[in-house]
Short mmCIF file of C-alpha atoms in Angstrom, two decimals:
data_model
loop_
_atom_site.label_atom_id
_atom_site.label_comp_id
_atom_site.label_asym_id
_atom_site.label_seq_id
_atom_site.Cartn_x
_atom_site.Cartn_y
_atom_site.Cartn_z
CA UNK A 3 32.42 -10.29 34.36
CA UNK A 4 31.83 -6.65 35.87
CA UNK A 5 28.62 -6.27 37.32
CA UNK A 6 28.88 -2.62 38.47
CA UNK A 7 30.05 0.70 36.58
CA UNK A 8 33.38 1.62 38.18
CA UNK A 9 34.42 4.28 35.71
CA UNK A 10 33.32 7.99 34.80
CA UNK A 11 34.63 7.71 31.23
CA UNK A 12 36.10 5.04 29.08
CA UNK A 13 39.05 4.60 26.33
CA UNK A 14 39.80 2.30 24.07
CA UNK A 15 42.68 2.06 21.96
CA UNK A 16 46.05 2.33 23.79
CA UNK A 17 48.83 3.29 21.73
CA UNK A 18 51.12 5.93 23.13
CA UNK A 19 48.60 8.64 22.54
CA UNK A 20 45.79 6.43 23.89
CA UNK A 21 47.75 5.35 27.04
CA UNK A 22 48.96 9.11 27.76
CA UNK A 23 45.30 10.57 27.43
CA UNK A 24 43.95 8.00 29.94
CA UNK A 25 46.67 8.64 32.62
CA UNK A 26 45.84 12.40 32.30
CA UNK A 27 42.12 11.70 32.80
CA UNK A 28 42.71 9.31 35.69
CA UNK A 29 45.16 11.78 37.18
CA UNK A 30 42.40 14.55 37.01
CA UNK A 31 40.36 12.67 39.48
CA UNK A 32 38.01 10.85 36.92
CA UNK A 33 38.25 6.66 37.36
CA UNK A 34 38.77 5.57 33.54
CA UNK A 35 38.31 2.06 31.87
CA UNK A 36 40.43 1.25 29.31
CA UNK A 37 40.33 -1.31 26.68
CA UNK A 38 42.58 -2.60 23.83
CA UNK A 39 42.51 -5.63 21.09
CA UNK A 40 46.26 -6.31 22.08
CA UNK A 41 46.07 -7.43 26.09
CA UNK A 42 49.38 -6.42 26.45
CA UNK A 43 48.73 -2.62 26.01
CA UNK A 44 46.01 -2.87 28.60
CA UNK A 45 48.51 -4.57 31.18
CA UNK A 46 51.01 -1.78 30.21
CA UNK A 47 48.71 1.01 30.72
CA UNK A 48 47.49 -0.39 34.18
CA UNK A 49 50.84 -0.97 35.22
CA UNK A 50 52.07 2.65 34.25
CA UNK A 51 48.82 3.99 36.22
CA UNK A 52 50.25 2.27 39.34
CA UNK A 53 53.71 3.42 38.68
CA UNK A 54 52.57 7.22 38.00
CA UNK A 55 50.65 7.38 41.53
CA UNK A 56 48.18 4.55 42.00
CA UNK A 57 45.90 6.41 39.04
CA UNK A 58 42.20 5.02 38.73
CA UNK A 59 42.74 2.94 35.91
CA UNK A 60 40.69 -0.10 35.22
CA UNK A 61 41.85 -2.58 32.48
CA UNK A 62 39.63 -4.65 30.48
CA UNK A 63 40.37 -7.55 27.76
CA UNK A 64 36.72 -7.97 26.84
CA UNK A 65 34.58 -5.11 24.83
CA UNK A 66 31.46 -6.11 26.68
CA UNK A 67 32.81 -6.03 29.95
CA UNK A 68 34.65 -2.82 29.19
CA UNK A 69 31.31 -0.97 28.17
CA UNK A 70 29.28 -2.32 31.18
CA UNK A 71 32.00 -0.95 33.67
CA UNK A 72 31.44 2.82 32.51
CA UNK A 73 28.67 4.84 34.41
CA UNK A 74 25.64 5.61 32.49
CA UNK A 75 25.05 7.67 30.17
CA UNK A 76 28.21 6.01 29.04
CA UNK A 77 31.25 8.01 27.35
CA UNK A 78 33.72 6.15 25.41
CA UNK A 79 36.94 7.55 23.62
CA UNK A 80 38.35 6.00 20.65
CA UNK A 81 41.90 6.56 20.01
CA UNK A 82 42.83 4.42 16.82
CA UNK A 83 44.37 4.68 13.30
CA UNK A 84 41.68 6.56 11.09
CA UNK A 85 39.80 4.93 8.73
CA UNK A 86 38.28 1.08 9.04
CA UNK A 87 39.80 0.62 12.40
CA UNK A 88 37.35 3.23 13.59
CA UNK A 89 34.76 1.64 11.86
CA UNK A 90 35.58 -1.89 13.38
CA UNK A 91 35.90 -0.38 16.86
CA UNK A 92 32.66 1.22 16.86
CA UNK A 93 31.08 -1.84 15.43
CA UNK A 94 32.83 -3.77 18.37
CA UNK A 95 31.77 -1.48 21.36
CA UNK A 96 28.43 -0.41 20.10
CA UNK A 97 27.07 -3.97 20.06
CA UNK A 98 26.98 -3.25 23.85
CA UNK A 99 26.14 0.17 24.38
CA UNK A 100 22.64 1.49 25.08
CA UNK A 101 20.75 4.55 23.64
CA UNK A 102 22.03 7.83 25.04
CA UNK A 103 25.65 6.52 25.32
CA UNK A 104 28.17 8.51 23.28
CA UNK A 105 31.24 7.50 21.20
CA UNK A 106 33.94 10.26 21.00
CA UNK A 107 36.94 9.71 18.15
CA UNK A 108 39.83 11.13 19.24
CA UNK A 109 41.92 10.38 15.93
CA UNK A 110 42.97 12.77 12.97
CA UNK A 111 39.78 11.64 11.05
CA UNK A 112 38.44 13.25 7.75
CA UNK A 113 35.43 15.04 8.99
CA UNK A 114 32.93 13.64 6.47
CA UNK A 115 33.72 10.20 7.82
CA UNK A 116 32.71 11.57 11.40
CA UNK A 117 29.26 13.04 9.96
CA UNK A 118 28.80 9.67 8.49
CA UNK A 119 29.31 7.67 11.54
CA UNK A 120 27.71 10.14 13.68
CA UNK A 121 24.47 9.25 11.21
CA UNK A 122 24.81 5.40 11.53
CA UNK A 123 25.41 5.43 15.29
CA UNK A 124 22.17 7.54 15.67
CA UNK A 125 19.87 4.83 14.50
CA UNK A 126 21.18 2.79 17.75
CA UNK A 127 20.28 6.26 19.73
CA UNK A 128 23.77 6.79 20.29
CA UNK A 129 25.41 10.18 20.42
CA UNK A 130 28.66 10.85 18.29
CA UNK A 131 31.66 13.54 18.66
CA UNK A 132 34.71 13.79 16.66
CA UNK A 133 37.33 15.18 18.92
CA UNK A 134 40.37 16.60 17.46
CA UNK A 135 43.53 15.91 19.81
CA UNK A 136 46.58 18.26 19.38
CA UNK A 137 49.88 18.23 21.55
CA UNK A 138 51.46 14.83 20.89
CA UNK A 139 52.31 12.36 23.53
CA UNK A 140 53.40 14.98 25.88
CA UNK A 141 49.99 17.10 25.47
CA UNK A 142 48.12 14.10 25.79
CA UNK A 143 49.64 12.95 29.02
CA UNK A 144 50.11 16.82 30.43
CA UNK A 145 47.60 18.79 28.82
CA UNK A 146 46.65 19.00 25.04
CA UNK A 147 44.18 21.68 23.08
CA UNK A 148 40.71 19.73 22.42
CA UNK A 149 38.66 20.21 19.41
CA UNK A 150 35.17 18.06 19.87
CA UNK A 151 32.40 18.73 17.29
CA UNK A 152 29.20 17.16 16.98
CA UNK A 153 25.94 17.50 18.93
CA UNK A 154 26.19 19.97 22.41
CA UNK A 155 24.40 17.27 24.18
CA UNK A 156 27.30 14.91 23.79
CA UNK A 157 30.01 17.63 24.61
CA UNK A 158 27.86 18.17 27.74
CA UNK A 159 28.50 14.52 28.69
CA UNK A 160 32.14 15.07 28.81
CA UNK A 161 32.42 18.85 29.49
CA UNK A 162 33.67 18.25 33.10
CA UNK A 163 36.39 15.87 32.02
CA UNK A 164 38.09 17.68 29.00
CA UNK A 165 37.88 21.23 31.01
CA UNK A 166 40.26 19.51 33.57
CA UNK A 167 42.56 17.41 31.26
CA UNK A 168 42.96 20.05 28.45
CA UNK A 169 45.83 22.47 28.85
CA UNK A 170 45.05 25.49 31.16
CA UNK A 171 45.86 28.98 29.85
CA UNK A 172 45.33 32.32 31.57
CA UNK A 173 41.81 32.55 29.92
CA UNK A 174 40.46 28.88 30.59
CA UNK A 175 41.14 25.35 29.29
CA UNK A 176 42.40 24.93 25.69
CA UNK A 177 38.93 23.23 24.87
CA UNK A 178 35.55 24.36 23.63
CA UNK A 179 32.50 23.18 21.72
CA UNK A 180 33.69 23.59 18.37
CA UNK A 181 30.64 23.34 16.23
CA UNK A 182 28.08 20.75 14.55
CA UNK A 183 28.97 17.69 12.48
CA UNK A 184 32.59 17.28 11.79
CA UNK A 185 33.76 20.40 12.84
CA UNK A 186 35.79 19.53 15.36
CA UNK A 187 37.88 17.32 13.05
CA UNK A 188 37.81 19.77 10.39
CA UNK A 189 39.30 22.49 12.47
CA UNK A 190 41.86 20.03 13.76
CA UNK A 191 42.56 19.43 10.06
CA UNK A 192 43.41 23.02 9.41
CA UNK A 193 45.46 23.26 12.59
CA UNK A 194 47.55 20.49 11.19
CA UNK A 195 47.96 22.46 7.73
CA UNK A 196 49.02 25.66 9.71
CA UNK A 197 51.35 23.23 11.42
CA UNK A 198 52.76 22.25 8.21
CA UNK A 199 53.25 25.81 7.05
CA UNK A 200 54.78 26.61 10.04
CA UNK A 201 57.39 23.65 10.13
CA UNK A 202 58.41 24.60 6.70
CA UNK A 203 59.19 28.31 7.43
CA UNK A 204 61.18 27.32 10.49
CA UNK A 205 63.20 25.21 8.24
CA UNK A 206 63.59 27.75 5.76
CA UNK A 207 64.77 30.03 7.99
CA UNK A 208 67.42 27.37 9.52
CA UNK A 209 68.67 26.87 5.80
CA UNK A 210 69.39 30.59 4.95
CA UNK A 211 71.07 31.32 8.54
CA UNK A 212 73.17 28.19 8.03
CA UNK A 213 73.74 28.19 4.54
CA UNK A 214 74.04 31.53 3.34
CA UNK A 215 75.14 32.79 7.39
CA UNK A 216 77.23 30.22 8.15
CA UNK A 217 75.81 30.00 11.68
CA UNK A 218 77.15 26.74 13.70
CA UNK A 219 74.79 24.55 15.45
CA UNK A 220 75.61 26.45 18.65
CA UNK A 221 74.92 29.75 17.32
CA UNK A 222 71.50 28.37 15.89
CA UNK A 223 70.43 26.97 19.28
CA UNK A 224 71.48 30.74 20.85
CA UNK A 225 69.59 32.59 18.13
CA UNK A 226 66.39 30.03 18.28
CA UNK A 227 66.32 30.76 22.29
CA UNK A 228 66.82 34.23 22.03
CA UNK A 229 63.76 34.51 19.23
CA UNK A 230 61.56 32.46 21.68
CA UNK A 231 61.76 35.20 24.04
CA UNK A 232 60.01 37.54 21.62
CA UNK A 233 57.32 37.71 19.25
CA UNK A 234 58.16 34.40 17.82
CA UNK A 235 57.68 32.54 21.28
CA UNK A 236 55.93 29.30 20.38
CA UNK A 237 56.45 25.73 21.09
CA UNK A 238 57.90 24.86 17.30
CA UNK A 239 60.67 27.58 17.98
CA UNK A 240 61.41 26.18 21.48
CA UNK A 241 61.75 22.73 20.37
CA UNK A 242 64.08 23.78 17.40
CA UNK A 243 66.19 25.37 19.86
CA UNK A 244 66.43 22.29 21.89
CA UNK A 245 67.59 20.41 18.57
CA UNK A 246 70.30 22.17 17.63
CA UNK A 247 72.04 21.53 21.13
CA UNK A 248 71.54 17.77 21.08
CA UNK A 249 74.80 15.61 20.66
CA UNK A 250 74.93 12.69 18.41
CA UNK A 251 75.18 9.76 20.71
CA UNK A 252 76.77 7.29 17.99
CA UNK A 253 79.38 9.91 16.43
CA UNK A 254 80.76 13.52 16.68
CA UNK A 255 78.74 16.34 15.99
CA UNK A 256 75.09 17.26 16.48
CA UNK A 257 72.40 14.59 15.64
CA UNK A 258 70.46 17.07 13.63
CA UNK A 259 73.29 16.94 10.81
CA UNK A 260 72.96 12.99 10.79
CA UNK A 261 69.32 12.96 9.84
CA UNK A 262 68.22 12.11 6.41
CA UNK A 263 66.52 15.12 4.69
CA UNK A 264 63.30 13.23 3.80
CA UNK A 265 59.98 14.43 5.48
CA UNK A 266 57.39 11.88 6.49
CA UNK A 267 53.51 12.76 6.76
CA UNK A 268 50.06 11.43 7.62
CA UNK A 269 48.17 13.06 5.05
CA UNK A 270 46.38 15.95 6.95
CA UNK A 271 48.17 18.40 5.34
CA UNK A 272 47.12 17.19 2.00
CA UNK A 273 43.63 17.26 3.20
CA UNK A 274 44.07 20.87 3.83
CA UNK A 275 45.37 21.68 0.39
CA UNK A 276 42.52 19.64 -1.21
CA UNK A 277 40.10 21.40 0.88
CA UNK A 278 41.59 24.91 -0.16
CA UNK A 279 41.23 23.87 -3.80
CA UNK A 280 37.68 22.77 -3.15
CA UNK A 281 36.70 26.17 -1.29
CA UNK A 282 38.50 28.44 -3.50
CA UNK A 283 40.37 29.72 -0.83
CA UNK A 284 44.13 30.66 -1.37
CA UNK A 285 46.57 28.82 1.12
CA UNK A 286 49.80 28.75 -0.94
CA UNK A 287 52.14 28.97 2.33
CA UNK A 288 50.47 25.37 3.36
CA UNK A 289 50.77 24.27 -0.25
CA UNK A 290 54.27 25.20 -0.55
CA UNK A 291 54.94 23.06 2.76
CA UNK A 292 53.12 20.12 1.39
CA UNK A 293 54.99 20.59 -2.05
CA UNK A 294 58.59 20.50 -0.08
CA UNK A 295 57.72 17.36 1.94
CA UNK A 296 56.82 15.75 -1.73
CA UNK A 297 60.01 16.95 -2.98
CA UNK A 298 61.97 16.04 0.12
CA UNK A 299 60.81 12.36 -0.70
CA UNK A 300 62.83 12.25 -3.84
CA UNK A 301 66.05 11.82 -2.16
CA UNK A 302 67.49 9.72 -4.65
CA UNK A 303 66.53 11.93 -7.66
CA UNK A 304 67.84 15.11 -5.84
CA UNK A 305 71.24 13.62 -5.30
CA UNK A 306 71.60 12.32 -9.02
CA UNK A 307 70.26 15.64 -10.15
CA UNK A 308 72.94 17.62 -7.81
CA UNK A 309 75.67 15.44 -9.58
CA UNK A 310 74.12 16.08 -13.21
CA UNK A 311 74.23 19.85 -12.48
CA UNK A 312 77.70 19.76 -10.50
CA UNK A 313 78.99 18.34 -14.51
CA UNK A 314 77.81 21.99 -15.70
CA UNK A 315 79.30 24.20 -12.84
CA UNK A 316 76.37 24.58 -10.97
CA UNK A 317 76.94 23.69 -6.88
CA UNK A 318 74.36 23.58 -4.13
CA UNK A 319 75.09 27.14 -3.35
CA UNK A 320 75.31 29.29 -6.21
CA UNK A 321 76.69 32.06 -4.93
CA UNK A 322 78.83 32.73 -2.03
CA UNK A 323 77.52 35.62 0.06
CA UNK A 324 79.24 37.93 2.25
CA UNK A 325 76.86 38.72 5.01
CA UNK A 326 76.65 40.37 8.15
CA UNK A 327 75.28 37.63 10.57
CA UNK A 328 73.76 40.08 13.09
CA UNK A 329 71.80 41.94 10.47
CA UNK A 330 70.93 38.66 8.65
CA UNK A 331 69.61 37.11 12.28
CA UNK A 332 67.39 40.11 12.39
CA UNK A 333 66.10 40.15 9.04
CA UNK A 334 65.14 36.35 9.00
CA UNK A 335 63.47 36.63 12.49
CA UNK A 336 61.08 39.53 10.69
CA UNK A 337 60.55 37.10 7.59
CA UNK A 338 59.88 34.44 9.45
CA UNK A 339 57.39 36.31 11.46
CA UNK A 340 55.48 37.72 8.80
CA UNK A 341 55.40 34.59 6.71
CA UNK A 342 53.83 32.87 9.91
CA UNK A 343 51.11 35.25 9.83
CA UNK A 344 50.14 34.43 6.19
CA UNK A 345 50.10 30.77 7.32
CA UNK A 346 47.59 31.47 9.98
CA UNK A 347 45.76 33.94 8.07
CA UNK A 348 45.34 31.15 5.25
CA UNK A 349 44.17 28.58 7.95
CA UNK A 350 41.66 30.93 9.42
CA UNK A 351 40.41 31.75 6.31
CA UNK A 352 39.78 28.06 5.28
CA UNK A 353 37.96 27.55 8.41
CA UNK A 354 35.76 30.52 7.89
CA UNK A 355 34.88 29.49 4.12
CA UNK A 356 33.99 25.99 5.42
CA UNK A 357 32.06 27.47 8.39
CA UNK A 358 30.01 29.51 5.89
CA UNK A 359 29.64 26.83 3.69
CA UNK A 360 28.13 24.26 6.04
CA UNK A 361 26.34 26.70 8.52
CA UNK A 362 28.53 25.71 11.23
CA UNK A 363 28.93 29.40 12.64
CA UNK A 364 32.25 28.77 14.12
CA UNK A 365 33.84 31.25 16.18
CA UNK A 366 37.50 31.91 14.82
CA UNK A 367 38.59 33.87 18.08
CA UNK A 368 37.77 31.12 20.50
CA UNK A 369 39.48 28.55 18.21
CA UNK A 370 42.79 31.06 18.78
CA UNK A 371 42.16 30.93 21.96
CA UNK A 372 42.21 26.95 22.62
CA UNK A 373 45.46 26.83 20.33
CA UNK A 374 47.43 28.74 23.10
CA UNK A 375 48.04 25.74 24.94
CA UNK A 376 48.67 22.26 24.65
CA UNK A 377 49.24 22.00 20.89
CA UNK A 378 51.74 21.75 18.41
CA UNK A 379 51.16 25.51 17.10
CA UNK A 380 50.82 27.02 20.28
CA UNK A 381 52.42 30.51 20.04
CA UNK A 382 52.19 33.71 22.32
CA UNK A 383 50.67 35.61 18.93
CA UNK A 384 47.75 33.36 18.95
CA UNK A 385 46.41 35.67 21.75
CA UNK A 386 46.78 38.64 19.33
CA UNK A 387 44.91 36.73 16.93
CA UNK A 388 42.21 36.13 19.29
CA UNK A 389 41.99 39.67 19.88
CA UNK A 390 42.04 40.61 16.18
CA UNK A 391 38.92 38.24 15.95
CA UNK A 392 37.33 39.83 19.11
CA UNK A 393 37.62 43.22 17.52
CA UNK A 394 36.14 42.31 14.36
CA UNK A 395 34.28 38.66 14.26
CA UNK A 396 34.16 39.23 10.59
CA UNK A 397 37.56 40.10 9.91
CA UNK A 398 38.45 39.41 6.03
CA UNK A 399 41.76 38.31 6.48
CA UNK A 400 44.31 38.65 9.61
CA UNK A 401 46.63 40.47 7.33
CA UNK A 402 44.09 43.70 7.40
CA UNK A 403 43.88 43.68 11.09
CA UNK A 404 45.38 47.04 12.28
CA UNK A 405 47.60 45.41 14.39
CA UNK A 406 48.84 43.25 11.92
CA UNK A 407 48.87 45.12 8.86
CA UNK A 408 51.49 47.65 10.97
CA UNK A 409 53.56 44.88 11.63
CA UNK A 410 53.41 43.10 8.13
CA UNK A 411 54.78 46.95 6.83
CA UNK A 412 57.29 47.28 9.45
CA UNK A 413 58.82 43.90 8.49
CA UNK A 414 58.37 43.63 4.82
CA UNK A 415 61.70 45.05 3.68
CA UNK A 416 63.73 42.57 5.87
CA UNK A 417 61.43 40.05 4.34
CA UNK A 418 62.09 40.92 0.63
CA UNK A 419 66.01 40.94 1.49
CA UNK A 420 65.99 37.61 3.17
CA UNK A 421 64.03 36.12 -0.32
CA UNK A 422 66.48 37.89 -2.44
CA UNK A 423 69.33 36.96 -0.91
CA UNK A 424 68.19 33.11 -0.85
CA UNK A 425 67.41 33.48 -4.48
CA UNK A 426 70.72 34.91 -5.26
CA UNK A 427 72.43 31.87 -3.33
CA UNK A 428 70.45 29.26 -5.11
CA UNK A 429 68.51 28.29 -2.04
CA UNK A 430 64.86 27.38 -2.12
CA UNK A 431 62.64 29.33 0.25
CA UNK A 432 59.24 28.20 -1.12
CA UNK A 433 57.38 29.22 1.96
CA UNK A 434 58.71 32.43 2.66
CA UNK A 435 58.74 33.19 -1.02
CA UNK A 436 55.16 32.40 -1.63
CA UNK A 437 53.94 34.03 1.64
CA UNK A 438 55.31 37.09 0.23
CA UNK A 439 53.72 36.59 -3.05
CA UNK A 440 50.69 36.01 -1.45
CA UNK A 441 51.00 39.28 0.71
CA UNK A 442 51.99 41.26 -2.48
CA UNK A 443 48.93 39.99 -4.22
CA UNK A 444 46.36 40.57 -1.76
CA UNK A 445 47.54 43.90 -0.98
CA UNK A 446 47.23 45.24 -4.64
CA UNK A 447 44.30 47.16 -5.71
CA UNK A 448 44.71 46.08 -9.31
CA UNK A 449 46.09 42.58 -10.65
CA UNK A 450 47.15 41.60 -14.06
CA UNK A 451 44.09 39.23 -13.96
CA UNK A 452 42.25 41.37 -16.29
CA UNK A 453 44.66 39.88 -19.12
CA UNK A 454 43.94 36.54 -17.85
CA UNK A 455 40.19 37.17 -18.12
CA UNK A 456 40.77 38.75 -21.49
CA UNK A 457 42.54 35.67 -22.76
CA UNK A 458 39.51 33.38 -21.51
CA UNK A 459 37.15 35.50 -23.12
CA UNK A 460 39.36 35.27 -26.66
CA UNK A 461 39.58 31.86 -26.83
CA UNK A 462 36.54 30.53 -24.92
CA UNK A 463 33.94 33.48 -24.84
CA UNK A 464 33.72 33.12 -21.08
CA UNK A 465 32.91 37.01 -21.14
CA UNK A 466 34.31 39.70 -18.62
CA UNK A 467 33.33 42.65 -16.59
CA UNK A 468 34.21 46.12 -16.71
CA UNK A 469 35.87 48.38 -14.23
CA UNK A 470 33.51 51.53 -15.75
CA UNK A 471 30.19 50.11 -16.56
CA UNK A 472 27.94 47.06 -15.43
CA UNK A 473 26.93 43.69 -16.91
CA UNK A 474 28.86 40.95 -18.76
CA UNK A 475 30.59 41.62 -21.96
CA UNK A 476 32.07 39.46 -24.96
CA UNK A 477 34.39 40.91 -27.67
CA UNK A 478 35.11 39.09 -30.91
CA UNK A 479 38.83 39.52 -30.25
CA UNK A 480 39.66 37.26 -33.11
CA UNK A 481 37.71 39.26 -35.68
CA UNK A 482 39.04 42.53 -34.50
CA UNK A 483 42.73 41.91 -34.25
CA UNK A 484 42.41 40.34 -37.77
CA UNK A 485 41.09 43.35 -38.97
CA UNK A 486 43.46 45.44 -37.24
CA UNK A 487 46.28 43.77 -38.98
CA UNK A 488 44.71 44.01 -42.35
CA UNK A 489 44.34 47.50 -41.75
CA UNK A 490 47.97 47.94 -40.76
CA UNK A 491 49.17 46.04 -43.90
CA UNK A 492 46.96 48.11 -46.06
CA UNK A 493 48.44 51.24 -44.30
CA UNK A 494 51.90 50.13 -44.76
CA UNK A 495 51.74 48.98 -48.48
#
């Protein structure tokens, strides 16, 4: 049994993310203890540590020895599947932890579970953090974006570690103390919702360019590479360019064309849309991306539907288009950029609404800053989002920031052309279409909602407000309408 503390920090849960984060921590000069219920994962991690430069990683098979090997006050990161496995791991490890020690959950957890667990371990005198970790396997190893939330005292325990482990950008490490309670998990959840929207919009750009514009995979590769040098510079655009260049090692052509058109998901996008409904915040781009994943899952139904409609003369592409490729590429670039702004604006509005509801006092500009590196949605224009919130921390929406507003106006005609072209061709662009509808709705001073409210008052006496005087009003619409009809009939007779 270990009788002396050998590590600065511990990590339990050694799937690929856990292994990579542990090696990252060790590489930054912090001795780390690792533990996993499956002992072979412990051996694998220790072996990798030796191969990657004799990194200070200490493996343990026994949870008690693992906990006792960490310097006091102890900090233990948990990276296991969200839900019951987290509770089980906490129960196992907390048995050997002492008041003042800290548990950090680095998984994609529902934020209220984090708050529940924080209260539970508090009874034992333990501190708790829910820390969003973004960047995938590569980010975990080389530098992720980290979103820790909980007590500031707990954050201070690990601040020196995470500041070195996180991705580094021009204005500091991609980590910050997000806020109290489950704020860190909530922000990571919204980050993932924005990610859903971003990926959907890129797939639609691909569909229009390929199906309407007839671009080859080589042309798509070159187009996305070029886009990544400008305003669309981002991790997702970069990897998309790479995907189009990868040949199929099991046959002819490129691998992307052989992949089944059926998208998986792990739940954070669904949580984001549910929260949008709970908070009464419009997030149609993110919702459209979720719906598109649901529909992609209906592969057999879609194939059958295509056959049925083909019998009546409707093919996949309704109208053949003669388009100027160069013009189309430029229009799609502008449409994609404008749509992305809508997706990010919706995500930021969700974070702000929850922050107000819970009194978290979240700094939206700082959140944009820590997303500039390491994470999946990292993009050059996040720096401009940070600047927008620096200019006005109470900004109602990114759409009305002067810089972004000018860009939306400059791109909306191209955006409309792309959506219109897709509609004519029978190609669905739900993300771009609903983003455009969101923009067009938000920018109008008057909407047809007056008619909806009149309908509500007609059938449910819900009352309405007037534009010309204060107060709530109700009208007996049925009685007046019937009376009017009677007078009209009498007049006709």
